[in-house]
Amino acid sequence: MMIINLLGVALIVMIVWWFWLYKPQVVSADNNTVTIVVDNGTYEPSRIQLAASQDTTLRFVRKDASPCAATVVFSDIDISEELPLNKPKDISLPPLPSGEYLFSCQMQMYRGTLIVNRNGE
Amino acid sequence: MQLTDNNVLKEKQIHSPERITYLRVHNASCASCVNKIEGALKGVDGVQEATMNLAQSTVSVTGGAPVDNLINAIKSVGYNAEGITDTSDQSVLDEKEKADEAYYQRLMREMWIALSLGVPLMIYSLVIGEMTVTTTTERVVWLTIGLLTFGVMFFAGKHFYVGAWKSFINHSANMDTLIALGTGTAWIYSMFVVFFPSLVPEMARHVYFEATAMIIGLINLGLALEIKARGRTSEAIKRLIGLQPKTARVVRNGEDVDIAIEDVQLGDLVRVRPGEKISVDGVVLEGQTAVDESMLTGEPMPVEKAIGDEVVAGTVNKSGSILFRATRVGKDTALAQIIEMVKRAQNSKPPIGRLADLISAYFVPIVMIIAVVSALAWLNFGPDPRIAFAIVSATTVLIIACPCALGLATPMSVMVGVGKAAEAGVLIRNGEALQTASKITAMVLDKTGTITLGQPAVTDIILANENNKSSVLRLAASLEAGSEHPLALSIIESAKERGLDFGTVEQFRAIAGHGVEGIVEGQSLLFGNERLMQEKGIDIDAYVEKAQEMAAQAQTPMYFAVDGKLAAIIAVSDPIKSDSIEAIKRLQKNGVRVVMLTGDNRATAQAVAKKVGITEYFAEVLPDQKSDKIAELQGQGEIVGMTGDGINDAPALALANVGFAIGTGTDVAIESADITLMRGSLHGLADAIAVSKATLSNIKQNLLGAFIYNVAGVPVAAGLLYPFLGLLLSPVIAGAAMAFSSLTVVTNANRLRLFNAKNH
């Protein structure tokens, strides 16, 4: 029983680490443009690095038919857009101050982060 | 020749609605390119007409030719081209509906696949007996059913597992994660029992294939019904988008030609016949008619339109035929901007939803941890068969938890609420404005243009010397000729009506909140209120009483002095809007403290306030003092709404908790306020507050329901009631509860569609 309990505790630690503590790889914007694929409940890439004070275009390609995926919301900068299925949708972002900006579906199940740095590094 | 070509084109466009394909052409920069490209396209089989717009580098091709053939034809003459996707709101909406319908059909198909196995298994377990593995025959039977269940998981639930895996490798977790883990755990445990029954205590040799199949079926059913219900939440925006006509009849080379709405250019002459929709915004050049603008403003009475009046896209021409010049096309029309604003607002969130967002973000991993803790608790402290109890409780916890209900609670209600407001001619900027509007305790109303029509007229002239009324009015109008103040306009209008000619004004100066001064024909003129006269040392003592009498009759008396002596008092009156009294009463009945604000003198303000049933007012307020009054009310603890027509009101509108811009007709200050009323009536304020309150109350019901469902459901699923009542939920019940919890949220939001603001 002790082993099972230890396994259970280890599983809990893994859940905490995997979903909350671990930070996935960050993708940088080339020429201020990033393509984000919306598929199977995720944004890929989900962590995107942008340079501060520059216009950026995010090109969303939604392959996920679920209506949950149909809207992307950038609540911090008051932008929300409908994403057509299997068609690219460009969203232009104004120059943003340094910081982290979440974007998500309406229900917060699909989640991504824009990381804006002063020098884009 | 030209006429013949146009006739042919007109004939084709009106009577043969062929497909029109739009292409963007690259590196074409000269007029000769146009001929080459058009010629090449006309040579393609199926092309009836090709017209290039060099300025926009686009070409429209009429006919049924494939896009690839068209692109190849353009390439053959040395240019590059690509198809342009139709990005109109209507086409985006059509595609969304098509995609939703296809997804709905898929989910229903998957639901039938899953339930066709799950239901017989459920009936077996309920009617015939326990689904246990004790004999070799049972092992073979359950293995077969296990493999069939795997088929269900693959064909009907694949999207859950793929979604869960993709989320997992991206370090995120969502509803798919919970369903995949729950159903996967039940299936893997069952298969383990089938393959290795001897490793499992005898009492725990139970299989749960029916749970896996039923959960997949029920959740697919819930998602399918949710899609249908969600479709209904966006009915208001669909209606707005549907107002946009697809074609316009423009005059080209003297002929009427029907063209696609996207091809209408600024300055085009557009003809609209009775019963037709107006295609773009413009100014009437010929004819007169009545236009039904109710779809945009909520105003039921048709509005008369004559030469010089504005018409807007989406409204319906009722009686006469008119010709107008297009002044705003495409995304610039008032309708397009309204659609854009409503869409933006529908997707924004009021602050009340932030806590739910925060919880949603951590919800799934927390539920996973609870499932592990629950399984460990059963294994350590539960009765036998512990392993079976542990598996059932973990599976049920994973399945019953519904992050979607929480996540949907706010956006679905906002979607319906903002749409509902738009139907009543109330444009709400965002979720925050919606929430704050529901809490307004005091409403400040600007008098001129808000309570009154904002169209003052001269009602009386009292002479103070030997001048006659016409010469006084002529001088006053000459002085005011350069001013755009509504009162000045009334003087000018009155002079014009009497056929008076105007002199030239020199050294004109407007003194904010006081009046104006200047020199006309060598005479030094002063025109303004009592304060101005006192400051300039003009003796008005003999006429103050008379002016007060005029003010007590809700007229605005203004003193007119010539060469340092009072010449006359000119009284101007601005009629009160027909429904202001009723609308103010409605606000007061709903517990809102109504306060009037005006730059007018105290006596006039008092008279107007009394007429409309307002007991509190601020009079003689200079334009830059308006925001001070808002701050004063906020200092008293009020949540203040400020309503103005946008003239001189910007700082006060910005400082108020909610700024309302009041429009007349479709002339709206869309960008200037938190909430824009598309019609002049103050009923829009009461409508806006009523819709906001109803929406917030709907959000609260949804949030509360979703919180209670999860907070109560998860512990019950974990078996918290088992020690006291012997109750442990079945995973199938959990699946049904989960599937219908989010459906309940969407259905509750849809109740708002039946809300009628006029009754509140």
PDB file of C-alpha atoms in Angstrom, chain A residues 1 4-5 8-9 11-12 15-16 18-20 22 24 39-44 46 62 65-68 70-71 73 78 80-82 84-85 87 105-109 111, chain B residues 85 95-96 99 103 162-163 166-175 227 230 344 347 349 357 360-362 365-366 368-369 372-373 376 379-380 403-404 407-408 411-412 430:
ATOM      1  CA  MET A   1       0.000   0.000   0.000  1.00  0.00           C
ATOM      2  CA  ILE A   4       0.757   2.796  -4.191  1.00  0.00           C
ATOM      3  CA  ASN A   5       0.499   5.844  -1.935  1.00  0.00           C
ATOM      4  CA  GLY A   8      -0.117   8.540  -6.034  1.00  0.00           C
ATOM      5  CA  VAL A   9       1.845  11.368  -4.445  1.00  0.00           C
ATOM      6  CA  LEU A  11       1.537  11.444  -9.771  1.00  0.00           C
ATOM      7  CA  ILE A  12       0.225  14.567  -8.044  1.00  0.00           C
ATOM      8  CA  ILE A  15       0.609  16.913 -12.522  1.00  0.00           C
ATOM      9  CA  VAL A  16       1.671  20.094 -10.718  1.00  0.00           C
ATOM     10  CA  TRP A  18       3.793  19.277 -15.960  1.00  0.00           C
ATOM     11  CA  PHE A  19       0.770  21.556 -16.099  1.00  0.00           C
ATOM     12  CA  TRP A  20       1.806  24.492 -13.939  1.00  0.00           C
ATOM     13  CA  TYR A  22       6.951  23.641 -16.673  1.00  0.00           C
ATOM     14  CA  PRO A  24       6.844  25.086 -22.882  1.00  0.00           C
ATOM     15  CA  ASP A  39      -6.113  22.074 -33.695  1.00  0.00           C
ATOM     16  CA  ASN A  40      -7.135  19.350 -31.276  1.00  0.00           C
ATOM     17  CA  GLY A  41      -7.755  21.670 -28.373  1.00  0.00           C
ATOM     18  CA  THR A  42      -4.491  23.596 -28.570  1.00  0.00           C
ATOM     19  CA  TYR A  43      -2.739  26.572 -30.078  1.00  0.00           C
ATOM     20  CA  GLU A  44       0.537  25.607 -31.697  1.00  0.00           C
ATOM     21  CA  SER A  46       1.258  28.388 -27.557  1.00  0.00           C
ATOM     22  CA  ARG A  62      -8.108  26.873 -37.374  1.00  0.00           C
ATOM     23  CA  ALA A  65     -14.139  22.135 -35.987  1.00  0.00           C
ATOM     24  CA  SER A  66     -15.195  22.476 -32.358  1.00  0.00           C
ATOM     25  CA  PRO A  67     -17.152  25.728 -31.836  1.00  0.00           C
ATOM     26  CA  CYS A  68     -14.954  26.293 -28.782  1.00  0.00           C
ATOM     27  CA  ALA A  70     -14.104  29.501 -33.226  1.00  0.00           C
ATOM     28  CA  THR A  71     -13.226  32.589 -31.194  1.00  0.00           C
ATOM     29  CA  VAL A  73      -9.852  36.389 -27.214  1.00  0.00           C
ATOM     30  CA  ASP A  78      -9.550  44.015 -25.890  1.00  0.00           C
ATOM     31  CA  SER A  80     -11.495  39.134 -30.054  1.00  0.00           C
ATOM     32  CA  GLU A  81     -11.900  37.583 -33.466  1.00  0.00           C
ATOM     33  CA  GLU A  82     -13.847  34.796 -35.086  1.00  0.00           C
ATOM     34  CA  PRO A  84     -12.967  30.635 -39.888  1.00  0.00           C
ATOM     35  CA  LEU A  85     -12.457  26.898 -40.321  1.00  0.00           C
ATOM     36  CA  LYS A  87      -8.794  29.387 -43.598  1.00  0.00           C
ATOM     37  CA  CYS A 105     -10.839  30.598 -26.477  1.00  0.00           C
ATOM     38  CA  GLN A 106     -13.951  31.959 -24.771  1.00  0.00           C
ATOM     39  CA  MET A 107     -13.899  29.149 -22.233  1.00  0.00           C
ATOM     40  CA  GLN A 108     -10.183  29.384 -21.430  1.00  0.00           C
ATOM     41  CA  MET A 109      -9.625  25.782 -22.507  1.00  0.00           C
ATOM     42  CA  ARG A 111      -4.655  28.909 -24.025  1.00  0.00           C
TER      43      ARG A 111
ATOM     44  CA  THR B  85     -11.459  34.982 -50.368  1.00  0.00           C
ATOM     45  CA  GLU B  95     -19.202  29.318 -43.613  1.00  0.00           C
ATOM     46  CA  LYS B  96     -19.407  29.234 -39.827  1.00  0.00           C
ATOM     47  CA  ALA B  99     -18.943  24.224 -40.408  1.00  0.00           C
ATOM     48  CA  TYR B 103     -19.678  19.291 -36.829  1.00  0.00           C
ATOM     49  CA  VAL B 162      -6.253  13.155 -29.779  1.00  0.00           C
ATOM     50  CA  GLY B 163      -7.213  16.468 -28.150  1.00  0.00           C
ATOM     51  CA  LYS B 166      -2.097  17.199 -28.014  1.00  0.00           C
ATOM     52  CA  SER B 167      -2.956  19.267 -24.950  1.00  0.00           C
ATOM     53  CA  PHE B 168      -0.807  17.049 -22.757  1.00  0.00           C
ATOM     54  CA  ILE B 169       2.317  17.428 -24.884  1.00  0.00           C
ATOM     55  CA  ASN B 170       1.673  21.173 -24.871  1.00  0.00           C
ATOM     56  CA  HIS B 171       1.514  21.124 -21.064  1.00  0.00           C
ATOM     57  CA  SER B 172      -2.100  22.100 -20.993  1.00  0.00           C
ATOM     58  CA  ALA B 173      -5.262  20.272 -20.034  1.00  0.00           C
ATOM     59  CA  ASN B 174      -8.864  20.727 -21.064  1.00  0.00           C
ATOM     60  CA  MET B 175     -12.219  18.986 -21.119  1.00  0.00           C
ATOM     61  CA  ILE B 227     -23.844  23.749 -30.908  1.00  0.00           C
ATOM     62  CA  ARG B 230     -25.029  28.356 -29.264  1.00  0.00           C
ATOM     63  CA  ARG B 344     -16.379  42.956 -30.444  1.00  0.00           C
ATOM     64  CA  ASN B 347     -16.749  38.577 -27.284  1.00  0.00           C
ATOM     65  CA  LYS B 349     -15.952  39.867 -20.855  1.00  0.00           C
ATOM     66  CA  ASP B 357     -11.588  32.518 -15.986  1.00  0.00           C
ATOM     67  CA  SER B 360     -11.003  27.595 -15.448  1.00  0.00           C
ATOM     68  CA  ALA B 361      -7.271  28.048 -15.992  1.00  0.00           C
ATOM     69  CA  TYR B 362      -6.392  25.793 -13.031  1.00  0.00           C
ATOM     70  CA  PRO B 365      -5.239  19.760 -13.193  1.00  0.00           C
ATOM     71  CA  ILE B 366      -7.000  20.356  -9.849  1.00  0.00           C
ATOM     72  CA  MET B 368      -6.979  15.361 -11.825  1.00  0.00           C
ATOM     73  CA  ILE B 369      -5.363  15.781  -8.403  1.00  0.00           C
ATOM     74  CA  VAL B 372      -5.866  10.750  -7.551  1.00  0.00           C
ATOM     75  CA  VAL B 373      -6.546  11.736  -3.915  1.00  0.00           C
ATOM     76  CA  LEU B 376      -5.897   6.828  -2.783  1.00  0.00           C
ATOM     77  CA  LEU B 379      -7.607   2.290  -1.558  1.00  0.00           C
ATOM     78  CA  ASN B 380      -6.474   3.163   1.955  1.00  0.00           C
ATOM     79  CA  PRO B 403     -14.917  23.322 -16.806  1.00  0.00           C
ATOM     80  CA  CYS B 404     -17.055  24.200 -19.838  1.00  0.00           C
ATOM     81  CA  GLY B 407     -16.184  28.915 -19.029  1.00  0.00           C
ATOM     82  CA  LEU B 408     -19.436  29.349 -20.927  1.00  0.00           C
ATOM     83  CA  PRO B 411     -19.648  34.716 -22.624  1.00  0.00           C
ATOM     84  CA  MET B 412     -22.944  33.116 -23.586  1.00  0.00           C
ATOM     85  CA  ASN B 430     -17.808  46.079 -24.051  1.00  0.00           C
TER      86      ASN B 430
END
